[in-house]
């Protein structure tokens, strides 16, 4: 999957022309703006890979074919309700947090069975798999145990899709069974950092 966050709608079109059909975006609002600029791209599939705020559920259900970052029953039900309202079905994946990192979203592995049960009550979401973001490391081998753990969990739960691996650790992810790798930098180059604020008066 081509992760096009912080790149323009033009970059998405170019990647589409080059054969990409799966795209990952992190922010609902940012993608809404790009989506409005895009022509019809037949067969393109857009995945939300950033955290979903529940007040953006309706917009997300309209813009994305897959939301990979469901981590609570409440969020799944919100998305289900949004799908119901709009007559859309959204594919979802559960974001699982495998390491203790304060700043990260994602459910605990122990929460997965309950989320699977919730999905069976939701007729407008289709649960297909698991997603994870391991703690960042220079060394891709540091990610491997997390990938292996996610693959084991998915197998246990009978879920087929595994979204894991980014530019720096995608090979290890593929070796451990990834069905989606999420590649940004390696395809599009470095993302722009936020610009430092400039003063209103330039001298
Ligand atoms: C930005 C992002 C990626 C892509 O990361 P790269 O290192 O640029 O390949 C993948 N997954 C998630 C969840 C991201 O936020």
CSV table of C-alpha atoms and ligand atoms in Angstrom, one decimal:
chain,number,residue,atom,x,y,z
A,1,UNK,CA,0.0,0.0,0.0
A,2,UNK,CA,1.3,3.4,-0.9
A,3,UNK,CA,1.2,5.7,2.1
A,4,UNK,CA,0.5,9.1,0.6
A,5,UNK,CA,0.0,11.2,3.7
A,6,UNK,CA,1.5,14.7,3.4
A,7,UNK,CA,1.7,14.3,-0.4
A,8,UNK,CA,-0.6,15.9,-2.9
A,9,UNK,CA,-3.5,14.4,-4.8
A,10,UNK,CA,-1.1,14.6,-7.8
A,11,UNK,CA,1.2,12.1,-6.1
A,12,UNK,CA,-1.7,9.8,-5.7
A,13,UNK,CA,-2.6,10.1,-9.4
A,14,UNK,CA,1.0,9.5,-10.4
A,15,UNK,CA,1.3,6.4,-8.2
A,16,UNK,CA,-2.1,5.2,-9.6
A,17,UNK,CA,-0.7,5.6,-13.2
A,18,UNK,CA,2.3,3.6,-12.1
A,19,UNK,CA,0.0,0.7,-11.1
A,20,UNK,CA,-0.7,1.4,-7.3
A,21,UNK,CA,-4.2,0.5,-6.3
A,22,UNK,CA,-4.0,0.6,-2.5
A,23,UNK,CA,-3.4,3.9,-0.7
A,24,UNK,CA,-3.0,4.7,3.0
A,25,UNK,CA,-3.8,8.0,4.5
A,26,UNK,CA,-3.5,9.1,8.2
A,27,UNK,CA,-5.9,12.0,8.5
A,28,UNK,CA,-9.5,12.1,7.5
A,29,UNK,CA,-9.6,15.8,6.9
A,30,UNK,CA,-6.4,15.9,4.8
A,31,UNK,CA,-7.7,13.1,2.6
A,32,UNK,CA,-11.1,14.7,2.2
A,33,UNK,CA,-9.4,17.7,0.6
A,34,UNK,CA,-7.3,15.5,-1.7
A,35,UNK,CA,-10.2,13.3,-2.5
A,36,UNK,CA,-12.2,16.3,-3.8
A,37,UNK,CA,-9.3,17.0,-6.3
A,38,UNK,CA,-9.0,13.4,-7.5
A,39,UNK,CA,-10.6,12.2,-10.7
A,40,UNK,CA,-12.4,8.8,-10.6
A,41,UNK,CA,-9.7,6.2,-10.1
A,42,UNK,CA,-11.3,2.9,-11.0
A,43,UNK,CA,-10.3,0.1,-8.6
A,44,UNK,CA,-8.5,2.4,-6.2
A,45,UNK,CA,-8.8,1.4,-2.6
A,46,UNK,CA,-8.2,3.9,0.2
A,47,UNK,CA,-7.2,2.8,3.7
A,48,UNK,CA,-7.3,4.9,6.8
A,49,UNK,CA,-4.2,4.0,8.8
A,50,UNK,CA,-4.2,6.9,11.3
A,51,UNK,CA,-6.4,7.0,14.4
A,52,UNK,CA,-10.1,7.7,13.8
A,53,UNK,CA,-11.8,10.3,16.0
A,54,UNK,CA,-15.3,9.1,16.4
A,55,UNK,CA,-16.8,12.5,15.3
A,56,UNK,CA,-15.1,11.8,11.9
A,57,UNK,CA,-16.8,8.4,11.4
A,58,UNK,CA,-19.3,9.5,8.9
A,59,UNK,CA,-16.8,11.2,6.7
A,60,UNK,CA,-14.4,8.2,7.0
A,61,UNK,CA,-17.2,5.8,6.1
A,62,UNK,CA,-17.7,7.8,2.9
A,63,UNK,CA,-14.1,8.2,1.9
A,64,UNK,CA,-12.3,5.0,2.9
A,65,UNK,CA,-12.9,1.5,1.8
A,66,UNK,CA,-11.0,0.2,4.8
A,67,UNK,CA,-10.4,1.6,8.3
A,68,UNK,CA,-7.3,-0.2,9.7
A,69,UNK,CA,-7.3,1.5,13.1
A,70,UNK,CA,-10.3,0.2,15.0
A,71,UNK,CA,-9.4,-0.3,18.6
A,72,UNK,CA,-12.6,-0.1,20.6
A,73,UNK,CA,-16.1,-1.5,20.4
A,74,UNK,CA,-17.4,2.1,20.6
A,75,UNK,CA,-15.5,3.2,17.5
A,76,UNK,CA,-16.6,0.1,15.6
A,77,UNK,CA,-20.2,0.8,16.4
A,78,UNK,CA,-19.9,4.4,15.4
A,79,UNK,CA,-18.5,3.4,12.0
A,80,UNK,CA,-21.2,0.8,11.7
A,81,UNK,CA,-23.8,3.4,12.3
A,82,UNK,CA,-22.3,5.7,9.8
A,83,UNK,CA,-22.2,2.9,7.2
A,84,UNK,CA,-25.8,2.1,7.9
A,85,UNK,CA,-26.8,5.8,7.4
A,86,UNK,CA,-25.0,6.1,4.2
A,87,UNK,CA,-25.6,2.6,2.8
A,88,UNK,CA,-22.0,1.8,2.7
A,89,UNK,CA,-20.1,-1.2,4.0
A,90,UNK,CA,-16.6,-0.5,5.4
A,91,UNK,CA,-13.9,-3.1,5.8
A,92,UNK,CA,-12.1,-2.8,9.1
A,93,UNK,CA,-9.0,-4.1,10.7
A,94,UNK,CA,-8.1,-4.0,14.4
A,95,UNK,CA,-5.1,-2.0,15.4
A,96,UNK,CA,-3.3,-4.0,18.1
A,97,UNK,CA,-0.7,-2.5,20.4
A,98,UNK,CA,1.9,-5.1,21.2
A,99,UNK,CA,4.4,-3.0,23.2
A,100,UNK,CA,3.8,-0.7,26.1
A,101,UNK,CA,4.1,2.7,24.6
A,102,UNK,CA,2.2,5.5,26.2
A,103,UNK,CA,1.6,7.6,23.2
A,104,UNK,CA,0.2,5.0,20.9
A,105,UNK,CA,-3.3,4.0,20.1
A,106,UNK,CA,-4.4,0.4,19.6
A,107,UNK,CA,-6.1,-2.3,21.6
A,108,UNK,CA,-4.4,-4.9,23.8
A,109,UNK,CA,-4.1,-8.4,22.3
A,110,UNK,CA,-6.5,-9.6,25.1
A,111,UNK,CA,-9.2,-7.2,23.7
A,112,UNK,CA,-9.3,-8.8,20.3
A,113,UNK,CA,-11.9,-11.5,21.0
A,114,UNK,CA,-14.3,-8.9,22.3
A,115,UNK,CA,-13.8,-6.8,19.3
A,116,UNK,CA,-14.4,-9.8,17.0
A,117,UNK,CA,-17.7,-10.4,18.9
A,118,UNK,CA,-18.7,-6.7,18.4
A,119,UNK,CA,-18.0,-7.0,14.7
A,120,UNK,CA,-20.4,-9.9,14.4
A,121,UNK,CA,-23.2,-7.6,15.7
A,122,UNK,CA,-22.3,-4.9,13.1
A,123,UNK,CA,-23.8,-5.5,9.7
A,124,UNK,CA,-22.1,-2.5,8.0
A,125,UNK,CA,-18.5,-3.4,8.9
A,126,UNK,CA,-16.6,-6.4,7.7
A,127,UNK,CA,-13.7,-7.4,9.9
A,128,UNK,CA,-10.8,-8.7,7.8
A,129,UNK,CA,-7.6,-8.6,9.9
A,130,UNK,CA,-5.1,-7.0,12.2
A,131,UNK,CA,-2.8,-4.1,11.9
A,132,UNK,CA,0.2,-3.1,14.1
A,133,UNK,CA,2.9,-0.4,14.4
A,134,UNK,CA,5.9,-1.7,16.4
A,135,UNK,CA,8.1,0.7,18.4
A,136,UNK,CA,10.3,2.6,16.0
A,137,UNK,CA,13.8,1.2,15.6
A,138,UNK,CA,16.7,1.6,13.1
A,139,UNK,CA,17.0,-2.1,13.1
A,140,UNK,CA,14.2,-4.0,11.3
A,141,UNK,CA,15.0,-7.1,13.2
A,142,UNK,CA,13.6,-5.4,16.3
A,143,UNK,CA,10.2,-5.4,14.6
A,144,UNK,CA,10.2,-9.0,13.7
A,145,UNK,CA,9.0,-10.4,17.1
A,146,UNK,CA,6.0,-8.0,16.9
A,147,UNK,CA,5.2,-9.1,13.4
A,148,UNK,CA,5.4,-12.7,14.4
A,149,UNK,CA,3.2,-12.1,17.4
A,150,UNK,CA,0.6,-10.3,15.2
A,151,UNK,CA,0.6,-13.2,12.7
A,152,UNK,CA,0.1,-15.7,15.5
A,153,UNK,CA,-2.8,-13.7,16.9
A,154,UNK,CA,-4.5,-13.4,13.5
A,155,UNK,CA,-4.1,-17.2,13.0
A,156,UNK,CA,-5.7,-17.9,16.4
A,157,UNK,CA,-8.6,-15.7,15.6
A,158,UNK,CA,-9.1,-16.9,12.0
A,159,UNK,CA,-8.4,-13.4,10.5
A,160,UNK,CA,-6.7,-13.4,7.1
A,161,UNK,CA,-5.3,-9.9,6.6
A,162,UNK,CA,-2.1,-8.7,8.2
A,163,UNK,CA,-1.1,-5.0,7.8
A,164,UNK,CA,2.4,-4.7,9.1
A,165,UNK,CA,5.8,-3.3,7.9
A,166,UNK,CA,6.8,0.1,6.7
A,167,UNK,CA,9.7,1.4,4.6
A,168,UNK,CA,12.4,0.4,7.1
A,169,UNK,CA,11.2,-3.0,8.1
A,170,UNK,CA,9.0,-4.2,5.2
A,171,UNK,CA,11.2,-7.2,4.3
A,172,UNK,CA,10.9,-8.7,7.8
A,173,UNK,CA,7.1,-8.1,7.7
A,174,UNK,CA,6.8,-10.0,4.4
A,175,UNK,CA,8.8,-12.8,5.8
A,176,UNK,CA,6.4,-13.0,8.8
A,177,UNK,CA,3.3,-13.1,6.6
A,178,UNK,CA,2.2,-9.5,5.9
A,179,UNK,CA,-0.6,-9.2,3.4
A,180,UNK,CA,-0.3,-5.4,3.4
A,181,UNK,CA,2.9,-3.5,3.9
A,182,UNK,CA,2.5,0.3,4.3
A,183,UNK,CA,5.1,2.1,2.4
A,184,UNK,CA,5.5,5.9,2.4
A,185,UNK,CA,9.0,7.2,2.3
A,186,UNK,CA,10.5,4.4,0.2
A,187,UNK,CA,8.0,5.3,-2.6
A,188,UNK,CA,7.5,9.0,-2.3
A,189,UNK,CA,10.6,10.3,-0.5
A,190,UNK,CA,10.9,12.2,2.7
A,191,UNK,CA,7.7,13.8,3.9
A,192,UNK,CA,7.7,17.6,4.5
A,193,UNK,CA,8.2,18.4,8.2
A,194,UNK,CA,5.8,21.1,9.5
A,195,UNK,CA,7.1,24.5,8.6
A,196,UNK,CA,8.5,26.6,11.4
A,197,UNK,CA,6.2,29.5,12.2
A,198,UNK,CA,7.3,32.6,10.5
A,199,UNK,CA,6.7,36.0,12.1
A,200,UNK,CA,4.0,38.1,10.6
A,201,UNK,CA,6.4,40.9,9.8
A,202,UNK,CA,9.3,40.1,7.6
A,203,UNK,CA,12.2,42.5,7.7
B,1,LIG,C1,3.4,7.2,7.9
B,1,LIG,C2,3.0,5.8,8.1
B,1,LIG,C3,3.5,4.7,7.4
B,1,LIG,C4,4.6,4.9,6.3
B,1,LIG,O1,5.8,5.0,6.9
B,1,LIG,P1,7.2,5.1,6.0
B,1,LIG,O2,8.2,4.9,7.0
B,1,LIG,O3,7.2,6.4,5.4
B,1,LIG,O4,7.1,4.0,5.0
B,1,LIG,C5,3.0,3.4,7.6
B,1,LIG,N1,2.1,3.2,8.5
B,1,LIG,C6,1.6,4.2,9.3
B,1,LIG,C7,0.6,3.8,10.3
B,1,LIG,C8,2.0,5.5,9.1
B,1,LIG,O5,1.5,6.4,9.9
